Coordinates of C-alpha atoms and ligand atoms in Angstrom, one line a residue:
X80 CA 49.7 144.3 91.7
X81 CA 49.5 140.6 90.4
X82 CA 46.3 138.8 89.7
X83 CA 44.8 137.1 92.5
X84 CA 42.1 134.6 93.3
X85 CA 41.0 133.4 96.6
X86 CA 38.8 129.8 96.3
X87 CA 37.1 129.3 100.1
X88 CA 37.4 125.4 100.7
X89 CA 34.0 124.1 102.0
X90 CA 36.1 120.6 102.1
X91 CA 35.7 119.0 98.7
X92 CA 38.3 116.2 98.3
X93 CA 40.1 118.3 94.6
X94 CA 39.1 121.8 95.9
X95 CA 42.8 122.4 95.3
X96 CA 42.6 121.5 92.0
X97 CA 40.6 124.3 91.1
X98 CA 43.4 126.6 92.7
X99 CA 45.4 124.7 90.2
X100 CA 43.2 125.4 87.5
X101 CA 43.5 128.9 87.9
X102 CA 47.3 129.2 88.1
X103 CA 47.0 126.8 84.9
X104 CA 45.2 129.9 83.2
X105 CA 48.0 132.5 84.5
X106 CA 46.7 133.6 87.5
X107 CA 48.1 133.3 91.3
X108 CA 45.7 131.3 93.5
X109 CA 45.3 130.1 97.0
X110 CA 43.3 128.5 98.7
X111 CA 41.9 129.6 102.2
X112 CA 39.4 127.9 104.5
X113 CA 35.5 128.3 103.8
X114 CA 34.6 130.4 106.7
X115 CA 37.7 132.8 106.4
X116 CA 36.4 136.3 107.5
X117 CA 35.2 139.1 104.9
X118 CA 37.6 141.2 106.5
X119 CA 40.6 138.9 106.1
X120 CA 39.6 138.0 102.4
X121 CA 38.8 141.8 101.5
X122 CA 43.5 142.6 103.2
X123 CA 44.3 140.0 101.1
X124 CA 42.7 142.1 98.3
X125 CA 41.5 138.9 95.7
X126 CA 40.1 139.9 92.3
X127 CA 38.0 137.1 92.3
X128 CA 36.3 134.4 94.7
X129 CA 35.5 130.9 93.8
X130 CA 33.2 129.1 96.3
X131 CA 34.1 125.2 96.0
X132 CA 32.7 122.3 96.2
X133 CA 32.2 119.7 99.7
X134 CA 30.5 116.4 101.2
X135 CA 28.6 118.3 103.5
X136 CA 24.6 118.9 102.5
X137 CA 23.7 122.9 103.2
X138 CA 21.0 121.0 105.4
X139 CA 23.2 120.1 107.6
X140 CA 23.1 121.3 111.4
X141 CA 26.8 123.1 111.0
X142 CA 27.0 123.2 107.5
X143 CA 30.1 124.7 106.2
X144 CA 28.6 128.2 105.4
X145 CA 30.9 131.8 104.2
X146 CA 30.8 135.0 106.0
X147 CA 27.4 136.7 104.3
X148 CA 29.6 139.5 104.0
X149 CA 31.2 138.0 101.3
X150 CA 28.7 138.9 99.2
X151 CA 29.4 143.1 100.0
X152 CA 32.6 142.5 99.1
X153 CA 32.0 143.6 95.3
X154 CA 33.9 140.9 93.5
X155 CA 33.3 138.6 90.9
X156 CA 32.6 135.3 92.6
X157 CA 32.0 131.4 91.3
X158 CA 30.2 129.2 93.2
X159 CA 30.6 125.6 92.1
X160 CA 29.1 122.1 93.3
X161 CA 28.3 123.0 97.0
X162 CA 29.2 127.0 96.6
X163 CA 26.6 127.0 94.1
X164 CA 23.8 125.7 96.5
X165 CA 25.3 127.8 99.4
X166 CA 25.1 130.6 97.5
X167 CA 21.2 129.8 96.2
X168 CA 20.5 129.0 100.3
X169 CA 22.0 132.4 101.5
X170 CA 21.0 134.5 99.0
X171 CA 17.5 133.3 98.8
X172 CA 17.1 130.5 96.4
X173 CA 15.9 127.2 97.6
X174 CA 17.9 123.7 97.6
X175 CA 16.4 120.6 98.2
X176 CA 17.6 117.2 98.3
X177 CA 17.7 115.1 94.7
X178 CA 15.6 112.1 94.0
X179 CA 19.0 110.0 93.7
X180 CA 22.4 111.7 94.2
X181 CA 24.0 111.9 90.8
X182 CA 27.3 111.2 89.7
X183 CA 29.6 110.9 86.7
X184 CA 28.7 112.3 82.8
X185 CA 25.7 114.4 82.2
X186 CA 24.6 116.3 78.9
X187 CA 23.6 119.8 79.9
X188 CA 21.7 121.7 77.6
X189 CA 22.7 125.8 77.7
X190 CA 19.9 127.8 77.4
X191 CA 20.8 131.4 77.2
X192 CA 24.0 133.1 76.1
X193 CA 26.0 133.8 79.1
X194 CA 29.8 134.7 79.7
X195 CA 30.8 131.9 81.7
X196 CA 29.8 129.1 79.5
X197 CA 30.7 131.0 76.2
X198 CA 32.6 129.0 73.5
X199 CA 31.2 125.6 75.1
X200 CA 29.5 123.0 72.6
X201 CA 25.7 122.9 73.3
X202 CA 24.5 120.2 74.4
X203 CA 28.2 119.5 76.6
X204 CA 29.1 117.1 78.8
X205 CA 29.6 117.7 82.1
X206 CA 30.6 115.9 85.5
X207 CA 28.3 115.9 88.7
X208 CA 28.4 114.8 91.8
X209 CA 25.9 116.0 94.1
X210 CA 22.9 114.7 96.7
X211 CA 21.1 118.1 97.0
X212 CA 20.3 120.7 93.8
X213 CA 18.8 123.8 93.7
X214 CA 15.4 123.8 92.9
X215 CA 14.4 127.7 92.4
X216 CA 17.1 130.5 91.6
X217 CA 17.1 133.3 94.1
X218 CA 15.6 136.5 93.5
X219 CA 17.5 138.5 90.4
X220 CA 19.2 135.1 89.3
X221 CA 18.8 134.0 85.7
X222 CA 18.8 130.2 85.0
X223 CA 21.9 129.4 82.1
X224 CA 22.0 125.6 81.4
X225 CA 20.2 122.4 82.6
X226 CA 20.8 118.6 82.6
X227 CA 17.9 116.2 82.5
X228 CA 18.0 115.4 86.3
X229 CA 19.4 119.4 87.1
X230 CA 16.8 121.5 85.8
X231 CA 19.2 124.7 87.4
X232 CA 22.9 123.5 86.4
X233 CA 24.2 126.8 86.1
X234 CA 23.0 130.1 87.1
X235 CA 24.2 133.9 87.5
X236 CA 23.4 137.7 88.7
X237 CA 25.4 139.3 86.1
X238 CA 24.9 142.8 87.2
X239 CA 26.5 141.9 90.8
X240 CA 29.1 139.3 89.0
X241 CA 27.6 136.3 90.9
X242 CA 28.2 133.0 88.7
X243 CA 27.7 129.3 89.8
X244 CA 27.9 125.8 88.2
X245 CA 26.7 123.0 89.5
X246 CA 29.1 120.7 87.6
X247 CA 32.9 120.8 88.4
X248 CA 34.9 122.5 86.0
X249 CA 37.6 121.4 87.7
X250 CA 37.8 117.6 86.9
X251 CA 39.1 116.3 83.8
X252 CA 35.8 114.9 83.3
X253 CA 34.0 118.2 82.1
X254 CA 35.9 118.6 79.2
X255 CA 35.4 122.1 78.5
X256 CA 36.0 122.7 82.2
X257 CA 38.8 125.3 81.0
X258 CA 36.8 127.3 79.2
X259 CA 34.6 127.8 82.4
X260 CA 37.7 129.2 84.2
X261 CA 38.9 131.2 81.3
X262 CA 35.5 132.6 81.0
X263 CA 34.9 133.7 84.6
X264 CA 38.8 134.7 85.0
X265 CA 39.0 137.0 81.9
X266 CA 36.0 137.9 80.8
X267 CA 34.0 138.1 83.9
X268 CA 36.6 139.2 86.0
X269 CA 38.6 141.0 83.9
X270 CA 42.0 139.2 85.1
X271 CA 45.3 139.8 83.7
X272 CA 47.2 136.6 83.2
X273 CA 50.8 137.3 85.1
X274 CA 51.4 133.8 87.4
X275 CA 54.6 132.0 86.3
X276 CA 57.3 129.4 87.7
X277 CA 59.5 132.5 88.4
X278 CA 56.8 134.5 90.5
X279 CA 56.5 131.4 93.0
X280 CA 59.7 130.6 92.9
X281 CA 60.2 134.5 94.3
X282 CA 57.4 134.1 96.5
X283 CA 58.5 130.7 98.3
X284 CA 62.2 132.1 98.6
X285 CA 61.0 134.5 100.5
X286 CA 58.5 133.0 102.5
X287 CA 61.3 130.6 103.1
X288 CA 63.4 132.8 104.0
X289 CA 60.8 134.4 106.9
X290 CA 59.7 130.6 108.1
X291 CA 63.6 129.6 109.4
X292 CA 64.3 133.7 110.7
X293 CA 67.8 133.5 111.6
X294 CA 68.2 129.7 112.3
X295 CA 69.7 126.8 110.7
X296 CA 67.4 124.2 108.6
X297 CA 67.7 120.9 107.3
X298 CA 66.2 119.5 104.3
X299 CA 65.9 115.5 103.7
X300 CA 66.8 114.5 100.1
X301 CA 64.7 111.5 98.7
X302 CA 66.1 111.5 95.5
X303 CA 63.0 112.6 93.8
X304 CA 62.1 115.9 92.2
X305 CA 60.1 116.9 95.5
X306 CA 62.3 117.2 97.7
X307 CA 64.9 118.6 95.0
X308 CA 63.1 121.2 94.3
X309 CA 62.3 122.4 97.8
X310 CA 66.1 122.0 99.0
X311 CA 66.5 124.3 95.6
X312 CA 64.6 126.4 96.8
X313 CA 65.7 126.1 100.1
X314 CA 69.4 127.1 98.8
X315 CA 68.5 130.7 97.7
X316 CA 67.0 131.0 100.7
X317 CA 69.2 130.6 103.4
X318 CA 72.2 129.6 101.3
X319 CA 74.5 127.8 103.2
X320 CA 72.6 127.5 106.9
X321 CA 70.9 124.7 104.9
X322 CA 72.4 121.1 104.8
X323 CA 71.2 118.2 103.5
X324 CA 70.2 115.3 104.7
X325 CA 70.0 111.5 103.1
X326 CA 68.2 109.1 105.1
X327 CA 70.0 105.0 103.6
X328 CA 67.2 103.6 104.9
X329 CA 67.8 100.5 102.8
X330 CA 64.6 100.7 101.0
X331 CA 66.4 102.6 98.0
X332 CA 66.4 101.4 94.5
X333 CA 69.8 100.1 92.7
X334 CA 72.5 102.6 92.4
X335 CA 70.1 105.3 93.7
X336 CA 72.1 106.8 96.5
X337 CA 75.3 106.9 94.8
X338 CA 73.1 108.9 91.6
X339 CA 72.0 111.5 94.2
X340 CA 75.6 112.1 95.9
X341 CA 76.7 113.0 92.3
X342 CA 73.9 115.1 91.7
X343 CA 74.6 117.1 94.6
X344 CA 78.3 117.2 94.7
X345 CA 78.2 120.6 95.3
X346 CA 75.3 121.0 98.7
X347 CA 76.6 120.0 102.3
X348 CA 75.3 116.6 102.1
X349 CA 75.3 113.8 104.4
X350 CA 74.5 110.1 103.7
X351 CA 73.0 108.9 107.2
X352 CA 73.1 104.9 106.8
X353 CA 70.4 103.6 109.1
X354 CA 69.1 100.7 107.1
X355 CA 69.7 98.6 110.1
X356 CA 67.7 100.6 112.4
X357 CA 64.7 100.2 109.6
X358 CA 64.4 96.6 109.3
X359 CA 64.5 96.0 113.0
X360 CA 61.3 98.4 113.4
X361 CA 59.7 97.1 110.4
X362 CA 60.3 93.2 111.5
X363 CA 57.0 91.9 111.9
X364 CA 55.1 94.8 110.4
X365 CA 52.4 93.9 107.7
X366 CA 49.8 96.6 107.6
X367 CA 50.5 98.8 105.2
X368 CA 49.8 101.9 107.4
X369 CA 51.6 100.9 110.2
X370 CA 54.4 100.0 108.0
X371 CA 54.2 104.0 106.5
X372 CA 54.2 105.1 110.2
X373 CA 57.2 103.1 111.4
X374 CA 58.7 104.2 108.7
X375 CA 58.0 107.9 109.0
X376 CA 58.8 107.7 112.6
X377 CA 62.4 105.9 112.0
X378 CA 62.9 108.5 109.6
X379 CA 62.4 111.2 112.2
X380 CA 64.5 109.2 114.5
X381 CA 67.6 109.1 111.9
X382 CA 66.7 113.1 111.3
X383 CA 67.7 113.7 114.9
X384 CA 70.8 111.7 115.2
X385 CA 71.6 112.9 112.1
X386 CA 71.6 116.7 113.6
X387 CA 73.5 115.9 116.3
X388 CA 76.3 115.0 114.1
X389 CA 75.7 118.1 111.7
X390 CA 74.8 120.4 114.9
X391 CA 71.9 122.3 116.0
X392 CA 69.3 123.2 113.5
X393 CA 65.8 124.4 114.1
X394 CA 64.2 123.9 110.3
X395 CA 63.1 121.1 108.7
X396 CA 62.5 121.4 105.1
X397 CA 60.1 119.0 103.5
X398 CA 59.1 118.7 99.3
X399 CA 55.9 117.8 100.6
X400 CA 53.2 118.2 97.6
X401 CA 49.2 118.6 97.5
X402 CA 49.1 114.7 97.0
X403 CA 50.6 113.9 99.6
X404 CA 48.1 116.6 101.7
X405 CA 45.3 115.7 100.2
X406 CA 45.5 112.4 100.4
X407 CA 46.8 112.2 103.9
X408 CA 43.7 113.7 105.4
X409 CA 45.5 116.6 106.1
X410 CA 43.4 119.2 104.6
X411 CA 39.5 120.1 106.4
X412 CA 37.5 116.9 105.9
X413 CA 38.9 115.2 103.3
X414 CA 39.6 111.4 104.2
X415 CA 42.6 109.8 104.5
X416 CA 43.5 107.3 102.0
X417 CA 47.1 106.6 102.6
X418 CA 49.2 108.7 105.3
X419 CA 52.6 109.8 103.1
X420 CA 55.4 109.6 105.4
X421 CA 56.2 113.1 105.2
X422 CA 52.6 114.4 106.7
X423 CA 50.5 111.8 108.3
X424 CA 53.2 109.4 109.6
X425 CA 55.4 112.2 111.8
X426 CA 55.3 111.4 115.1
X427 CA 53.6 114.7 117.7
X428 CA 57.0 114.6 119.1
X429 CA 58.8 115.9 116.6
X430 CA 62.0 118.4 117.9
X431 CA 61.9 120.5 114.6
X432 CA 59.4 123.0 112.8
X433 CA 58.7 121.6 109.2
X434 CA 58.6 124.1 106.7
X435 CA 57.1 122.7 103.0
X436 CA 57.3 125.3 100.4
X437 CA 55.5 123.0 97.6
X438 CA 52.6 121.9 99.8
X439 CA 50.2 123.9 97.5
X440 CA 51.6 122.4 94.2
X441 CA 51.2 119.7 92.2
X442 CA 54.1 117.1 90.7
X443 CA 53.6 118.9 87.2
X444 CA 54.0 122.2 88.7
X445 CA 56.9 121.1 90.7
X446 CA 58.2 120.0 88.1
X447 CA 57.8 123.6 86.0
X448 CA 59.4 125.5 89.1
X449 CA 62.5 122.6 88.9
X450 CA 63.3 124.0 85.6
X451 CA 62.9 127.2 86.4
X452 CA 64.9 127.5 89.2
X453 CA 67.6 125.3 87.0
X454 CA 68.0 122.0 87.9
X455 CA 69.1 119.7 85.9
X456 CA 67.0 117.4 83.4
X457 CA 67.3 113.8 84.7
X458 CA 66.2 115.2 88.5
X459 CA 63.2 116.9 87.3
X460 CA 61.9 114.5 84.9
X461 CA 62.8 111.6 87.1
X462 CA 59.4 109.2 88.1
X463 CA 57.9 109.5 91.3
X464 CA 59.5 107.1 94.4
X465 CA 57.6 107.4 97.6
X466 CA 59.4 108.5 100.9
X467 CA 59.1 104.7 102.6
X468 CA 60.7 103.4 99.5
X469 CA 60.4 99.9 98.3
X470 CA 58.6 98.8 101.6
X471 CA 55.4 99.8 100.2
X472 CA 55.9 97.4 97.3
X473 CA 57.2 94.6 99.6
X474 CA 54.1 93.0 100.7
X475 CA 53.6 91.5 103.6
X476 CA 56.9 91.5 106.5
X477 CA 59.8 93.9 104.9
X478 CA 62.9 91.8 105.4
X479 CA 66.1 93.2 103.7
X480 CA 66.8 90.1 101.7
X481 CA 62.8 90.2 100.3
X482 CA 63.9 94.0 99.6
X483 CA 67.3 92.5 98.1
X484 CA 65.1 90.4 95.8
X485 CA 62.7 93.4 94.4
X486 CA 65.9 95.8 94.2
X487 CA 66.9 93.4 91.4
X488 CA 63.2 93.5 89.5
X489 CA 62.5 97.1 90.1
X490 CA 66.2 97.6 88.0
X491 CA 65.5 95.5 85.0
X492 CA 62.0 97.0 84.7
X493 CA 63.4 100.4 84.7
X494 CA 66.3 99.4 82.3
X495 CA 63.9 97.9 79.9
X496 CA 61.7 101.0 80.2
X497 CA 64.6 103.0 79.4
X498 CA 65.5 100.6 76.5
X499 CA 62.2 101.2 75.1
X500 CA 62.4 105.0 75.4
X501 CA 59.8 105.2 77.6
X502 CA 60.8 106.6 80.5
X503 CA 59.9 110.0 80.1
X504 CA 56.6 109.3 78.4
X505 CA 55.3 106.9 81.2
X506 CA 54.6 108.6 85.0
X507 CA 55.8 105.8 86.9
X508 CA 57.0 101.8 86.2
X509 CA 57.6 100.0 89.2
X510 CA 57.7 96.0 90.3
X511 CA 56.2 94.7 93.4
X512 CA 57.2 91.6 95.2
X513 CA 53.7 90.2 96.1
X514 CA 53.5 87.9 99.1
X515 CA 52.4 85.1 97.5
X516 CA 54.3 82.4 96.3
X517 CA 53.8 80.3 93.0
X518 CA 55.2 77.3 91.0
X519 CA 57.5 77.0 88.3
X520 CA 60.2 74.9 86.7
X521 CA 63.7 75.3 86.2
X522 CA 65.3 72.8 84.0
X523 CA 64.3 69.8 85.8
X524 CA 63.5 71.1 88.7
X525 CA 60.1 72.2 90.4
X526 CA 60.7 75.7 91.7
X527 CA 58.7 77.3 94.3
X528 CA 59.4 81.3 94.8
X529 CA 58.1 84.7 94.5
X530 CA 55.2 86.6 92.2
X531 CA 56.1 89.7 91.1
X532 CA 53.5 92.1 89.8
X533 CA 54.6 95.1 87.0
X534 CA 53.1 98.2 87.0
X535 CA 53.1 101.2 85.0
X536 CA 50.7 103.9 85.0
X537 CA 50.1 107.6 83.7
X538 CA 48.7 110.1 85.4
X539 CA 49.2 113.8 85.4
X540 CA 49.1 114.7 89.3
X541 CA 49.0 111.5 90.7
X542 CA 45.5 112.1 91.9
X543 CA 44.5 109.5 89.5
X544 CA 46.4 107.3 86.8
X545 CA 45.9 105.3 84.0
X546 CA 47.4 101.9 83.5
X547 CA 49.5 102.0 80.9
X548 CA 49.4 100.2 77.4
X549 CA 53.2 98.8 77.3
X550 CA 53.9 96.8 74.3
X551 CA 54.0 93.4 74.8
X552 CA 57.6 92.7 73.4
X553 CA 58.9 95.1 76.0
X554 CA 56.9 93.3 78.8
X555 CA 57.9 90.2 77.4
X556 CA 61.8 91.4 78.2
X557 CA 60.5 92.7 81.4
X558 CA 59.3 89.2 82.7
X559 CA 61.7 86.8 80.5
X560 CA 64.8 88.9 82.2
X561 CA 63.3 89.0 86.1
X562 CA 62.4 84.9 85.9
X563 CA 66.1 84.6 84.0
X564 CA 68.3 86.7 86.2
X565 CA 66.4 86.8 89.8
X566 CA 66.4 83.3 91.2
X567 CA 63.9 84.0 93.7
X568 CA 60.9 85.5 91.5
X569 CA 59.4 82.5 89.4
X570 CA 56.5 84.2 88.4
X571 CA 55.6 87.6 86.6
X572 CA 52.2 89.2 86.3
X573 CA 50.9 92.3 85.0
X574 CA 48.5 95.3 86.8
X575 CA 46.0 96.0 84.9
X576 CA 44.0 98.3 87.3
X577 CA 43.7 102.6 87.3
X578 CA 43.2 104.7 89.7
X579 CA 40.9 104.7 91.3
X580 CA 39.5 102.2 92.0
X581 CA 43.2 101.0 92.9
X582 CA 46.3 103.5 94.0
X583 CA 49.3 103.9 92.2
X584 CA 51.6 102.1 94.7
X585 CA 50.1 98.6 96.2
X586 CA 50.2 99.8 99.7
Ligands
LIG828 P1 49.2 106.3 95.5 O1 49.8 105.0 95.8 O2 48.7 107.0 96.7 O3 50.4 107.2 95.0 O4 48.2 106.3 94.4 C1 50.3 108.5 94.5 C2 51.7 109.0 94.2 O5 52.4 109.2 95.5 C3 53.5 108.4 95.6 N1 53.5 108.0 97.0 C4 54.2 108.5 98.0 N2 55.1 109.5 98.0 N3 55.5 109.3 100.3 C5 55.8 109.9 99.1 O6 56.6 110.8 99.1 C6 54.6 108.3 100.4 O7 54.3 107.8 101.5 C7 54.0 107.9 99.2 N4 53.0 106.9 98.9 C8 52.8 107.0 97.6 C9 53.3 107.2 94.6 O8 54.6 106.7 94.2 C10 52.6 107.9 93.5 O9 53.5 108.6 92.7

């Protein structure tokens, strides 16, 4: 029997990335609400149970609690952030609220040796985020490290395998956060590394496979690696009850559709051109969520007529990824902070069940099954393009000739990315025509026309990003060749901003 990790999700905003952690280490995860039954957990026979992290305080009327018979269950668990004061509350410790919540870098000082923080640097750095802490240890506990305002920062029951952090592992920001996962998974629990690519790819073909029964499905190809991957999958599946679907919604980059027709030569495929029907629903949209919602609904709309020309299918296939979850608001309590058009923007109506078999993975991972399963280079490596397409990076009303005028942009900056061999090294370069207009001269003439922003960022998951460093000879092309060959742009500026504060995409 494979490896197996069940982390209970008491609503933290990354509590899948410490799912992600854990498959990063070799070993299958999933993730499963917080107050999932003993009984359910114990069928689905985990070797291990992490306890994450949430907002909610475990003072809370309702606070987001596990079945105490969890703790009968006889497996190694890790509480961290919020399952670490759950676990002191339940089990007999006490947790009080901090003087001041603390958050970002602290230096926490290990004071005994312990498995789970073996091979770490004493003092290490560590990241925190948390309003309450625990205050005393519960009965049998021993206290393993400390920070200056966290005098209990870790803390375990090594005879009944109970382990907790009060730092997150999970984040980038602990550096050594790996080692805290390796620790627990191998030493503590005794794991057996065995997830790869080809045992999800197995898993989702099948699961698949059960999701559309005996009907016919549909999957919507963007272009992107996404939904690639998931009409890949998709393929083996149900082989050839699965057509594909491309939505011309007009908001496409230069050359784009014609580069997916060829990379698909060989899948039922049918180009639905509907870029009419778009910029009439997006005429006098400016809010940036409305925009996303017209445009997931107009999406849904082409969807349908498209399946009355290809007849009657039931499925709906989607390369929706955690991202796009996560940051829709469509997981417990996180917020939303964008709805991607391919979860928060479908209409209730919709005539179709949506099946998403990459919902629990990350781009990177994605991108690791894509090569497994065979696809070719250029599609798995290609950058990230959102589902609503260059509206989000018209600003303002989407018009097709403002569209028109970023196509053109959007092409040179990728070209001159390309030119500088940076394509592959960079997560995403994009332009944005910004709804702002500014001076210039051309010859003699005073010009007066659009400001276009560049941006380039690299990120890992797209959970957060990095702006990116480009040389300024190749931003130089950049802006020299948009001001030169695009009439309409008279004025090029760079975005200096990561993420967060800012997204990746300007709306
Ligand atoms: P943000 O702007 O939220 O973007 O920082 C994170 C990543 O997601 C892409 N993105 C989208 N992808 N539908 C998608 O399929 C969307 O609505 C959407 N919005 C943003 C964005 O390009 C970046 O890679």
């Amino acid at each position: 029997m494979t490896s197996r990790v069940i982390v209970l999700d008491f609503g933290a905003q990354y509590s899948q990335l410490i799912a992600r952690r854990v498959r990063e280490a070799g070993v299958f995860s999933e993730v499963l609400p917080g107050d999932t039954p003993a009984r359910v957990i114990r069928e689905k026979q985990p070797q291990a149970l992490i306890l994450s992290g949430g907002p909610a305080s475990v003072f809370e009327p309702g606070a987001p609690s596990p079945d105490p018979a969890i703790f009968e269950l006889g497996i190694p668990m890790l509480g961290i952030c919020y399952g670490m004061q759950i676990m002191a509350k339940m089990l007999g410790g006490t947790v009080e609220p901090a003087p001041d919540r603390e958050y970002g870098r602290a230096e926490m000082t290990i004071t005994g040796d312990s498995l789970l923080l073996a091979g770490m640097a004493n003092p290490s750095v560590v990241w925190m985020s948390h309003g309450d802490l625990v205050r005393t240890a519960p009965p049998g506990f021993e206290v393993l490290a400390s920070t200056p305002r966290t005098p209990i920062a870790a803390f375990a029951y090594p005879e009944r395998h109970w382990w907790a952090v009060q730092f997150h592992p999970e984040v980038h920001h602990t550096p050594e956060g790996a080692a805290v996962f390796r620790n627990f998974l191998f030493r503590i629990a005794r794991l057996v590394p065995d997830w790869q690519p080809t045992a999800f790819v197995e898993q989702a073909v099948a699961d698949v496979r059960a999701k559309v029964g005996d009907d016919r499905a549909f999957v919507a190809l963007s272009g992107g690696v996404d939904s690639a991957v998931a009409a890949a999958i998709a393929r083996q599946a149900i082989g050839d009850r699965l057509t594909a679907v491309l939505i011309d919604h007009g908001l496409m980059r230069a050359g784009e559709i014609e580069e997916i027709q060829r990379a698909f030569a060989d899948i039922d495929l049918h180009v639905v051109r509907a870029a009419p029907q778009f910029f009439r629903a997006l005429q006098g949209v400016t809010d940036p969520e409305m925009k996303r919602k017209v445009i997931g609904r107009e999406f849904i709309r082409a969807f349908e007529q498209a399946q009355e020309a290809i007849g009657p299918t039931t499925v709906l296939i989607q390369g929706t990824v955690y991202p796009d979850v996560i940051e829709s608001g469509g997981q417990g309590h996180a917020k939303t902070i964008k709805s991607h058009h391919n979860v928060g923007g479908l209409p209730s109506d919709v005539a179709f069940r949506v099946v998403e078999p990459l919902r629990w993975l990350f781009k990177d991972e994605v991108r690791r099954v894509g090569e497994q399963l065979g696809l070719p280079p250029s599609l798995v490596w290609r950058q990230p393009f959102p589902g609503p397409g260059l509206a989000v990076r018209v600003l303002g009303e989407v018009t097709e000739d403002k569209v028109a005028v970023l196509r053109q942009a959007d092409r040179i900056v990728r070209e001159e990315l390309v030119r500088a061999g940076l394509e592959r090294q960079i997560w995403q370069a994009f332009a944005v025509l910004m709804n702002v207009r500014a001076v210039g001269v051309m010859g003699d003439n005073r010009t007066y026309g659009y400001a276009v922003a560049i941006r380039a960022v690299d990120s890992e998951d797209g959970m957060t990003a990095d702006w990116v460093r480009l040389p300024y000879e190749v931003l130089d092309r950049m802006a020299s060749r948009i001001v030169g060959e695009v009439p309409e742009i008279t004025r090029v500026v760079y975005d200096v901003t990561s993420k967060p504060p800012a997204t990746i995409e300007w709306e």
